[in-house]
PDB file of C-alpha atoms in Angstrom:
ATOM      1  CA  ASN A   1      19.920  79.606 -66.536  1.00 46.00           C
ATOM      2  CA  PHE A   2      20.619  80.316 -62.879  1.00 44.00           C
ATOM      3  CA  ILE A   3      24.341  79.697 -63.256  1.00 44.00           C
ATOM      4  CA  LYS A   4      25.072  82.147 -66.067  1.00 42.00           C
ATOM      5  CA  LYS A   5      22.417  84.848 -65.788  1.00 35.00           C
ATOM      6  CA  GLN A   6      22.828  85.831 -62.158  1.00 39.00           C
ATOM      7  CA  LYS A   7      25.668  88.076 -61.092  1.00 43.00           C
ATOM      8  CA  GLY A   8      26.605  86.087 -58.035  1.00 47.00           C
ATOM      9  CA  GLY A   9      26.211  86.521 -54.308  1.00 52.00           C
ATOM     10  CA  ASN A  10      28.977  87.326 -51.862  1.00 71.00           C
ATOM     11  CA  TYR A  11      28.651  84.062 -49.934  1.00 87.00           C
ATOM     12  CA  LEU A  12      28.430  80.396 -50.856  1.00 92.00           C
ATOM     13  CA  ARG A  13      27.962  79.028 -47.323  1.00 94.00           C
ATOM     14  CA  ALA A  14      26.042  80.038 -44.242  1.00 94.00           C
ATOM     15  CA  GLU A  15      25.415  78.739 -40.746  1.00 95.00           C
ATOM     16  CA  ILE A  16      21.772  78.766 -39.669  1.00 95.00           C
ATOM     17  CA  LYS A  17      21.489  79.150 -35.891  1.00 96.00           C
ATOM     18  CA  LEU A  18      18.220  78.175 -34.234  1.00 97.00           C
ATOM     19  CA  ILE A  19      16.549  78.531 -30.855  1.00 97.00           C
ATOM     20  CA  VAL A  20      14.848  75.338 -29.677  1.00 97.00           C
ATOM     21  CA  LYS A  21      11.740  76.403 -27.786  1.00 97.00           C
ATOM     22  CA  ALA A  22      10.456  73.157 -26.289  1.00 97.00           C
ATOM     23  CA  LYS A  23      11.381  69.527 -25.736  1.00 97.00           C
ATOM     24  CA  ALA A  24      10.589  67.108 -28.545  1.00 97.00           C
ATOM     25  CA  ILE A  25      11.786  63.844 -30.092  1.00 97.00           C
ATOM     26  CA  ILE A  26      12.915  63.842 -33.716  1.00 97.00           C
ATOM     27  CA  PRO A  27      13.917  60.763 -35.719  1.00 95.00           C
ATOM     28  CA  TYR A  28      17.541  59.965 -36.496  1.00 95.00           C
ATOM     29  CA  ASN A  29      16.740  60.113 -40.183  1.00 95.00           C
ATOM     30  CA  TYR A  30      15.665  63.753 -40.452  1.00 96.00           C
ATOM     31  CA  GLN A  31      17.590  64.697 -43.611  1.00 96.00           C
ATOM     32  CA  HIS A  32      14.451  64.833 -45.794  1.00 96.00           C
ATOM     33  CA  ALA A  33      12.969  67.438 -43.434  1.00 96.00           C
ATOM     34  CA  LEU A  34      16.079  69.629 -43.743  1.00 96.00           C
ATOM     35  CA  THR A  35      15.896  69.374 -47.534  1.00 96.00           C
ATOM     36  CA  ALA A  36      12.244  70.432 -47.367  1.00 96.00           C
ATOM     37  CA  LEU A  37      13.116  73.376 -45.091  1.00 97.00           C
ATOM     38  CA  ILE A  38      15.757  74.568 -47.560  1.00 96.00           C
ATOM     39  CA  TYR A  39      13.277  74.440 -50.453  1.00 95.00           C
ATOM     40  CA  ARG A  40      10.728  76.258 -48.304  1.00 95.00           C
ATOM     41  CA  GLY A  41      13.231  78.996 -47.441  1.00 94.00           C
ATOM     42  CA  LEU A  42      14.257  79.375 -51.070  1.00 93.00           C
ATOM     43  CA  GLY A  43      10.630  79.473 -52.180  1.00 93.00           C
ATOM     44  CA  ALA A  44       9.784  82.271 -49.770  1.00 92.00           C
ATOM     45  CA  GLU A  45      12.250  84.501 -51.635  1.00 89.00           C
ATOM     46  CA  SER A  46      12.531  82.936 -55.113  1.00 88.00           C
ATOM     47  CA  GLN A  47       9.808  80.460 -55.980  1.00 90.00           C
ATOM     48  CA  ARG A  48      11.272  80.190 -59.463  1.00 88.00           C
ATOM     49  CA  LEU A  49      14.648  78.921 -58.214  1.00 89.00           C
ATOM     50  CA  ALA A  50      13.080  76.611 -55.626  1.00 88.00           C
ATOM     51  CA  THR A  51      10.733  75.052 -58.188  1.00 90.00           C
ATOM     52  CA  PHE A  52      13.493  74.699 -60.770  1.00 87.00           C
ATOM     53  CA  LEU A  53      15.851  72.931 -58.379  1.00 88.00           C
ATOM     54  CA  HIS A  54      13.135  70.730 -56.877  1.00 88.00           C
ATOM     55  CA  ASP A  55      11.469  69.686 -60.127  1.00 86.00           C
ATOM     56  CA  THR A  56      14.220  69.877 -62.731  1.00 87.00           C
ATOM     57  CA  GLY A  57      17.742  70.698 -61.592  1.00 88.00           C
ATOM     58  CA  PHE A  58      20.745  71.086 -63.850  1.00 88.00           C
ATOM     59  CA  ARG A  59      20.949  68.175 -66.263  1.00 84.00           C
ATOM     60  CA  GLN A  60      23.431  66.574 -68.582  1.00 76.00           C
ATOM     61  CA  ASN A  61      22.247  63.400 -70.264  1.00 76.00           C
ATOM     62  CA  THR A  62      21.052  61.202 -67.366  1.00 78.00           C
ATOM     63  CA  LYS A  63      22.896  63.208 -64.686  1.00 81.00           C
ATOM     64  CA  THR A  64      20.996  65.764 -62.605  1.00 87.00           C
ATOM     65  CA  PHE A  65      22.554  68.122 -60.076  1.00 93.00           C
ATOM     66  CA  LYS A  66      20.854  70.451 -57.610  1.00 94.00           C
ATOM     67  CA  PHE A  67      24.166  72.084 -56.598  1.00 95.00           C
ATOM     68  CA  PHE A  68      23.589  72.419 -52.879  1.00 96.00           C
ATOM     69  CA  THR A  69      24.252  70.403 -49.762  1.00 97.00           C
ATOM     70  CA  PHE A  70      24.001  70.793 -45.990  1.00 98.00           C
ATOM     71  CA  SER A  71      25.473  69.538 -42.755  1.00 98.00           C
ATOM     72  CA  PRO A  72      23.744  67.507 -40.058  1.00 97.00           C
ATOM     73  CA  LEU A  73      22.029  69.365 -37.233  1.00 97.00           C
ATOM     74  CA  SER A  74      24.040  70.197 -34.137  1.00 97.00           C
ATOM     75  CA  PHE A  75      22.235  70.536 -30.779  1.00 97.00           C
ATOM     76  CA  THR A  76      23.487  72.053 -27.529  1.00 97.00           C
ATOM     77  CA  ASN A  77      21.065  70.113 -25.320  1.00 97.00           C
ATOM     78  CA  PHE A  78      19.995  66.625 -26.329  1.00 97.00           C
ATOM     79  CA  LYS A  79      20.196  62.914 -25.616  1.00 97.00           C
ATOM     80  CA  THR A  80      19.765  59.862 -27.805  1.00 96.00           C
ATOM     81  CA  ILE A  81      17.331  57.050 -27.147  1.00 97.00           C
ATOM     82  CA  ARG A  82      16.223  54.099 -29.236  1.00 95.00           C
ATOM     83  CA  GLU A  83      13.255  56.029 -30.662  1.00 95.00           C
ATOM     84  CA  GLY A  84      15.294  59.031 -31.814  1.00 96.00           C
ATOM     85  CA  ILE A  85      16.945  62.237 -30.629  1.00 97.00           C
ATOM     86  CA  VAL A  86      15.431  63.903 -27.567  1.00 97.00           C
ATOM     87  CA  VAL A  87      16.030  67.633 -28.018  1.00 97.00           C
ATOM     88  CA  PHE A  88      15.649  69.971 -25.044  1.00 98.00           C
ATOM     89  CA  PRO A  89      15.245  73.765 -25.062  1.00 98.00           C
ATOM     90  CA  GLY A  90      18.490  75.411 -26.111  1.00 97.00           C
ATOM     91  CA  PHE A  91      20.193  76.009 -29.419  1.00 97.00           C
ATOM     92  CA  ALA A  92      20.735  74.166 -32.684  1.00 97.00           C
ATOM     93  CA  SER A  93      22.500  74.888 -35.938  1.00 97.00           C
ATOM     94  CA  PHE A  94      23.328  73.548 -39.378  1.00 98.00           C
ATOM     95  CA  LYS A  95      25.266  74.771 -42.401  1.00 98.00           C
ATOM     96  CA  VAL A  96      24.146  75.112 -46.013  1.00 97.00           C
ATOM     97  CA  SER A  97      26.459  75.280 -48.997  1.00 97.00           C
ATOM     98  CA  SER A  98      26.008  75.974 -52.721  1.00 96.00           C
ATOM     99  CA  PRO A  99      28.180  77.211 -55.597  1.00 94.00           C
ATOM    100  CA  LEU A 100      25.097  78.724 -57.251  1.00 91.00           C
ATOM    101  CA  PRO A 101      25.147  82.527 -57.397  1.00 79.00           C
ATOM    102  CA  GLU A 102      22.677  84.094 -54.940  1.00 85.00           C
ATOM    103  CA  PHE A 103      21.500  80.711 -53.558  1.00 91.00           C
ATOM    104  CA  ILE A 104      22.604  81.618 -50.027  1.00 92.00           C
ATOM    105  CA  ASP A 105      21.204  85.150 -50.392  1.00 89.00           C
ATOM    106  CA  TYR A 106      17.781  83.831 -51.409  1.00 91.00           C
ATOM    107  CA  LEU A 107      17.805  81.064 -48.807  1.00 93.00           C
ATOM    108  CA  THR A 108      18.781  83.213 -45.843  1.00 91.00           C
ATOM    109  CA  SER A 109      16.330  85.979 -46.778  1.00 91.00           C
ATOM    110  CA  GLY A 110      13.565  83.415 -47.165  1.00 93.00           C
ATOM    111  CA  LEU A 111      14.317  81.727 -43.864  1.00 94.00           C
ATOM    112  CA  TRP A 112      13.994  85.083 -42.086  1.00 92.00           C
ATOM    113  CA  VAL A 113      10.524  85.429 -43.604  1.00 92.00           C
ATOM    114  CA  ILE A 114       9.428  82.113 -42.023  1.00 92.00           C
ATOM    115  CA  ARG A 115      11.698  82.371 -38.993  1.00 91.00           C
ATOM    116  CA  ASN A 116       9.279  80.782 -36.491  1.00 95.00           C
ATOM    117  CA  PHE A 117       8.315  77.259 -37.506  1.00 95.00           C
ATOM    118  CA  LYS A 118       8.245  73.607 -36.550  1.00 95.00           C
ATOM    119  CA  PHE A 119      11.039  71.347 -37.732  1.00 96.00           C
ATOM    120  CA  LEU A 120       9.174  68.043 -37.778  1.00 95.00           C
ATOM    121  CA  ASN A 121       7.600  68.336 -34.300  1.00 94.00           C
ATOM    122  CA  LEU A 122      10.361  70.541 -32.861  1.00 96.00           C
ATOM    123  CA  PRO A 123       9.332  74.208 -32.353  1.00 97.00           C
ATOM    124  CA  VAL A 124      12.218  76.481 -33.355  1.00 97.00           C
ATOM    125  CA  SER A 125      12.971  80.029 -34.397  1.00 96.00           C
ATOM    126  CA  ILE A 126      15.931  81.450 -36.254  1.00 95.00           C
ATOM    127  CA  ARG A 127      18.354  83.146 -33.885  1.00 94.00           C
ATOM    128  CA  GLU A 128      21.043  84.203 -36.343  1.00 92.00           C
ATOM    129  CA  ILE A 129      22.299  83.514 -39.853  1.00 92.00           C
ATOM    130  CA  VAL A 130      26.047  83.755 -40.256  1.00 92.00           C
ATOM    131  CA  PRO A 131      27.466  84.006 -43.802  1.00 90.00           C
ATOM    132  CA  LEU A 132      30.754  82.125 -44.008  1.00 92.00           C
ATOM    133  CA  PRO A 133      33.721  83.629 -45.866  1.00 89.00           C
ATOM    134  CA  LEU A 134      34.803  82.281 -49.222  1.00 90.00           C
ATOM    135  CA  LYS A 135      37.731  79.893 -49.265  1.00 92.00           C
ATOM    136  CA  ASN A 136      40.591  79.616 -51.724  1.00 91.00           C
ATOM    137  CA  PHE A 137      41.872  76.116 -52.388  1.00 95.00           C
ATOM    138  CA  LYS A 138      45.244  74.706 -53.373  1.00 96.00           C
ATOM    139  CA  ASP A 139      45.705  71.622 -55.555  1.00 95.00           C
ATOM    140  CA  GLU A 140      45.910  69.432 -52.439  1.00 97.00           C
ATOM    141  CA  GLU A 141      43.509  69.698 -49.512  1.00 98.00           C
ATOM    142  CA  ILE A 142      42.416  67.687 -46.483  1.00 98.00           C
ATOM    143  CA  PHE A 143      38.725  67.665 -45.559  1.00 98.00           C
ATOM    144  CA  VAL A 144      36.582  66.121 -42.833  1.00 97.00           C
ATOM    145  CA  LEU A 145      33.244  64.679 -43.888  1.00 97.00           C
ATOM    146  CA  LYS A 146      30.414  65.932 -41.700  1.00 97.00           C
ATOM    147  CA  SER A 147      27.886  63.834 -43.605  1.00 96.00           C
ATOM    148  CA  PRO A 148      28.533  60.571 -45.467  1.00 95.00           C
ATOM    149  CA  LEU A 149      30.095  60.539 -48.927  1.00 97.00           C
ATOM    150  CA  VAL A 150      27.948  58.373 -51.197  1.00 96.00           C
ATOM    151  CA  LEU A 151      29.009  56.635 -54.409  1.00 96.00           C
ATOM    152  CA  ALA A 152      26.987  53.893 -56.047  1.00 92.00           C
ATOM    153  CA  VAL A 153      27.148  51.478 -58.957  1.00 90.00           C
ATOM    154  CA  LYS A 154      24.046  50.128 -60.644  1.00 85.00           C
ATOM    155  CA  ASN A 155      23.552  46.428 -61.179  1.00 78.00           C
ATOM    156  CA  GLU A 156      21.086  45.270 -63.827  1.00 74.00           C
ATOM    157  CA  GLU A 157      20.215  42.254 -61.683  1.00 74.00           C
ATOM    158  CA  LYS A 158      19.259  44.386 -58.671  1.00 76.00           C
ATOM    159  CA  THR A 159      16.625  47.094 -58.301  1.00 77.00           C
ATOM    160  CA  THR A 160      18.696  48.985 -55.729  1.00 81.00           C
ATOM    161  CA  PRO A 161      22.210  50.372 -56.298  1.00 85.00           C
ATOM    162  CA  THR A 162      25.308  48.964 -54.618  1.00 89.00           C
ATOM    163  CA  TYR A 163      26.945  51.594 -52.419  1.00 92.00           C
ATOM    164  CA  LEU A 164      30.734  51.579 -52.519  1.00 93.00           C
ATOM    165  CA  THR A 165      32.692  51.360 -49.267  1.00 90.00           C
ATOM    166  CA  TYR A 166      36.138  52.271 -50.654  1.00 92.00           C
ATOM    167  CA  VAL A 167      38.070  49.352 -49.180  1.00 91.00           C
ATOM    168  CA  GLU A 168      36.697  46.725 -51.574  1.00 89.00           C
ATOM    169  CA  ASP A 169      37.988  48.591 -54.645  1.00 92.00           C
ATOM    170  CA  ARG A 170      39.883  51.820 -54.075  1.00 94.00           C
ATOM    171  CA  ASP A 171      40.532  52.400 -57.782  1.00 95.00           C
ATOM    172  CA  LEU A 172      36.844  52.074 -58.661  1.00 95.00           C
ATOM    173  CA  TYR A 173      35.952  54.431 -55.799  1.00 95.00           C
ATOM    174  CA  ARG A 174      38.414  57.068 -57.035  1.00 97.00           C
ATOM    175  CA  GLU A 175      37.160  56.656 -60.600  1.00 96.00           C
ATOM    176  CA  LYS A 176      33.513  57.141 -59.570  1.00 96.00           C
ATOM    177  CA  LEU A 177      34.380  60.160 -57.427  1.00 97.00           C
ATOM    178  CA  LEU A 178      36.410  61.795 -60.198  1.00 97.00           C
ATOM    179  CA  ASN A 179      33.673  61.155 -62.781  1.00 96.00           C
ATOM    180  CA  ASN A 180      31.122  62.735 -60.459  1.00 96.00           C
ATOM    181  CA  LEU A 181      33.296  65.844 -60.059  1.00 97.00           C
ATOM    182  CA  ILE A 182      33.898  66.035 -63.821  1.00 96.00           C
ATOM    183  CA  ASN A 183      30.157  65.795 -64.552  1.00 95.00           C
ATOM    184  CA  LYS A 184      29.424  68.541 -62.029  1.00 95.00           C
ATOM    185  CA  TYR A 185      32.117  70.703 -63.594  1.00 94.00           C
ATOM    186  CA  ARG A 186      30.777  70.194 -67.125  1.00 93.00           C
ATOM    187  CA  VAL A 187      27.278  71.201 -66.064  1.00 92.00           C
ATOM    188  CA  TYR A 188      28.365  74.131 -63.900  1.00 92.00           C
ATOM    189  CA  TYR A 189      31.027  75.666 -66.165  1.00 91.00           C
ATOM    190  CA  GLY A 190      29.903  74.367 -69.555  1.00 90.00           C
ATOM    191  CA  ARG A 191      33.372  73.098 -70.447  1.00 91.00           C
ATOM    192  CA  GLU A 192      35.786  70.272 -69.735  1.00 94.00           C
ATOM    193  CA  PRO A 193      38.012  70.612 -66.652  1.00 95.00           C
ATOM    194  CA  GLU A 194      41.792  70.628 -66.940  1.00 94.00           C
ATOM    195  CA  ILE A 195      43.055  67.630 -64.981  1.00 95.00           C
ATOM    196  CA  SER A 196      46.764  66.883 -64.846  1.00 94.00           C
ATOM    197  CA  THR A 197      46.558  64.768 -61.700  1.00 95.00           C
ATOM    198  CA  PHE A 198      43.956  63.178 -59.449  1.00 97.00           C
ATOM    199  CA  ASP A 199      44.439  61.369 -56.178  1.00 97.00           C
ATOM    200  CA  PHE A 200      42.068  60.636 -53.329  1.00 97.00           C
ATOM    201  CA  THR A 201      42.756  58.771 -50.095  1.00 96.00           C
ATOM    202  CA  TYR A 202      40.882  58.368 -46.825  1.00 95.00           C
ATOM    203  CA  ASP A 203      42.708  58.551 -43.517  1.00 93.00           C
ATOM    204  CA  GLU A 204      42.577  54.810 -42.918  1.00 91.00           C
ATOM    205  CA  SER A 205      43.510  55.161 -39.262  1.00 91.00           C
ATOM    206  CA  PHE A 206      39.743  55.709 -38.900  1.00 89.00           C
ATOM    207  CA  PHE A 207      39.161  52.217 -40.377  1.00 89.00           C
ATOM    208  CA  LYS A 208      40.970  50.210 -37.694  1.00 87.00           C
ATOM    209  CA  GLU A 209      38.113  49.229 -35.383  1.00 83.00           C
ATOM    210  CA  LYS A 210      35.343  49.190 -37.967  1.00 84.00           C
ATOM    211  CA  LEU A 211      34.617  50.798 -41.304  1.00 86.00           C
ATOM    212  CA  PRO A 212      33.087  54.261 -40.607  1.00 87.00           C
ATOM    213  CA  THR A 213      30.036  53.793 -42.803  1.00 87.00           C
ATOM    214  CA  ARG A 214      26.625  55.229 -42.001  1.00 88.00           C
ATOM    215  CA  LEU A 215      23.264  53.973 -43.196  1.00 88.00           C
ATOM    216  CA  ILE A 216      20.673  56.722 -43.549  1.00 91.00           C
ATOM    217  CA  THR A 217      17.045  56.245 -44.514  1.00 89.00           C
ATOM    218  CA  TYR A 218      15.851  59.118 -46.698  1.00 89.00           C
ATOM    219  CA  LYS A 219      12.107  58.660 -47.061  1.00 86.00           C
ATOM    220  CA  ASP A 220      11.996  55.147 -48.571  1.00 86.00           C
ATOM    221  CA  GLN A 221      15.655  54.973 -49.646  1.00 88.00           C
ATOM    222  CA  LYS A 222      18.341  53.276 -47.577  1.00 92.00           C
ATOM    223  CA  ILE A 223      21.603  55.029 -48.453  1.00 91.00           C
ATOM    224  CA  ARG A 224      25.041  54.004 -47.214  1.00 92.00           C
ATOM    225  CA  GLY A 225      28.058  56.304 -47.240  1.00 93.00           C
ATOM    226  CA  LEU A 226      31.445  56.732 -45.628  1.00 93.00           C
ATOM    227  CA  CYS A 227      32.346  59.378 -43.039  1.00 94.00           C
ATOM    228  CA  ALA A 228      36.065  59.991 -42.449  1.00 94.00           C
ATOM    229  CA  PRO A 229      38.753  62.575 -43.192  1.00 96.00           C
ATOM    230  CA  PHE A 230      40.269  62.418 -46.682  1.00 97.00           C
ATOM    231  CA  LYS A 231      42.994  63.994 -48.799  1.00 98.00           C
ATOM    232  CA  ILE A 232      42.313  65.039 -52.387  1.00 98.00           C
ATOM    233  CA  LYS A 233      44.807  66.237 -54.985  1.00 98.00           C
ATOM    234  CA  THR A 234      43.605  67.696 -58.302  1.00 97.00           C
ATOM    235  CA  ASN A 235      42.592  70.916 -60.080  1.00 96.00           C
ATOM    236  CA  PRO A 236      41.609  73.475 -57.365  1.00 96.00           C
ATOM    237  CA  GLU A 237      38.434  74.328 -59.340  1.00 95.00           C
ATOM    238  CA  LEU A 238      37.252  70.726 -58.945  1.00 96.00           C
ATOM    239  CA  ILE A 239      38.110  70.793 -55.243  1.00 97.00           C
ATOM    240  CA  SER A 240      36.190  74.050 -54.786  1.00 96.00           C
ATOM    241  CA  LEU A 241      33.149  72.645 -56.574  1.00 96.00           C
ATOM    242  CA  GLY A 242      33.201  69.568 -54.342  1.00 97.00           C
ATOM    243  CA  TYR A 243      33.500  71.757 -51.254  1.00 98.00           C
ATOM    244  CA  TYR A 244      30.555  73.990 -52.122  1.00 97.00           C
ATOM    245  CA  ALA A 245      28.279  71.526 -53.975  1.00 97.00           C
ATOM    246  CA  GLY A 246      29.201  68.438 -51.966  1.00 98.00           C
ATOM    247  CA  PHE A 247      31.442  65.476 -52.761  1.00 98.00           C
ATOM    248  CA  GLY A 248      29.914  62.347 -54.271  1.00 97.00           C
ATOM    249  CA  GLU A 249      26.234  61.756 -54.949  1.00 96.00           C
ATOM    250  CA  LYS A 250      22.900  62.780 -53.390  1.00 96.00           C
ATOM    251  CA  ASN A 251      24.237  66.117 -52.119  1.00 97.00           C
ATOM    252  CA  SER A 252      20.821  67.814 -51.994  1.00 95.00           C
ATOM    253  CA  MET A 253      19.777  65.046 -49.580  1.00 95.00           C
ATOM    254  CA  GLY A 254      22.530  66.188 -47.228  1.00 96.00           C
ATOM    255  CA  PHE A 255      25.375  63.898 -48.292  1.00 97.00           C
ATOM    256  CA  GLY A 256      29.011  64.777 -48.973  1.00 97.00           C
ATOM    257  CA  PHE A 257      29.225  67.947 -46.835  1.00 98.00           C
ATOM    258  CA  VAL A 258      32.809  68.671 -45.769  1.00 98.00           C
ATOM    259  CA  GLU A 259      34.739  71.134 -43.670  1.00 97.00           C
TER     260      GLU A 259
END
């Protein structure tokens, strides 16, 4: 049990800074390659943890959680074309987050082991890894989504889930988000959370021109989520778990990362 048996690392987030060595084009939908890089980094230091998260994860009934998420890549020198992102020599970075004890320690140590590699067809090397300080949360916080927040409902008549866009049913959206946080809490802490209040609202000034949804293709899945600032009010332990594990679903695919 990786949650209870390990003593805990000092950091739950880190920024991975890269040097881009040569020009290359990468696809817009690169999230699966970042997931693979994270598993590779973990495996270089702890194959047991990497295999457990990849193959099994933490389960409760039909729910499975990997308890990590990551931000999109940021490039200092790039342009976008129809075929993808043209990246020029310079720098890049992304952030990784996990509430699991020692996850960041294992990941960052492992990435140093493999520090020269190709990300898809982009030759890079690790320039620096910056551990980010722990945060303390109040019972009301405002966050900015750096990657889309995904919530879905299953329909027996359809083979693919219906992704919620908040505006069609705000109450259902809040209910699904709260249930997701509660399930994560149960698995992580092994007990029920204390919840005296729960409220969640997006900053709808971002909705005026068009709904800020993003459609991302992850391998063969087309996943739609919402990317906007939001305010959440509830138990600070639930807020902290959402911050470090990701809000909503499909966090280990790079969804629900906030700052």
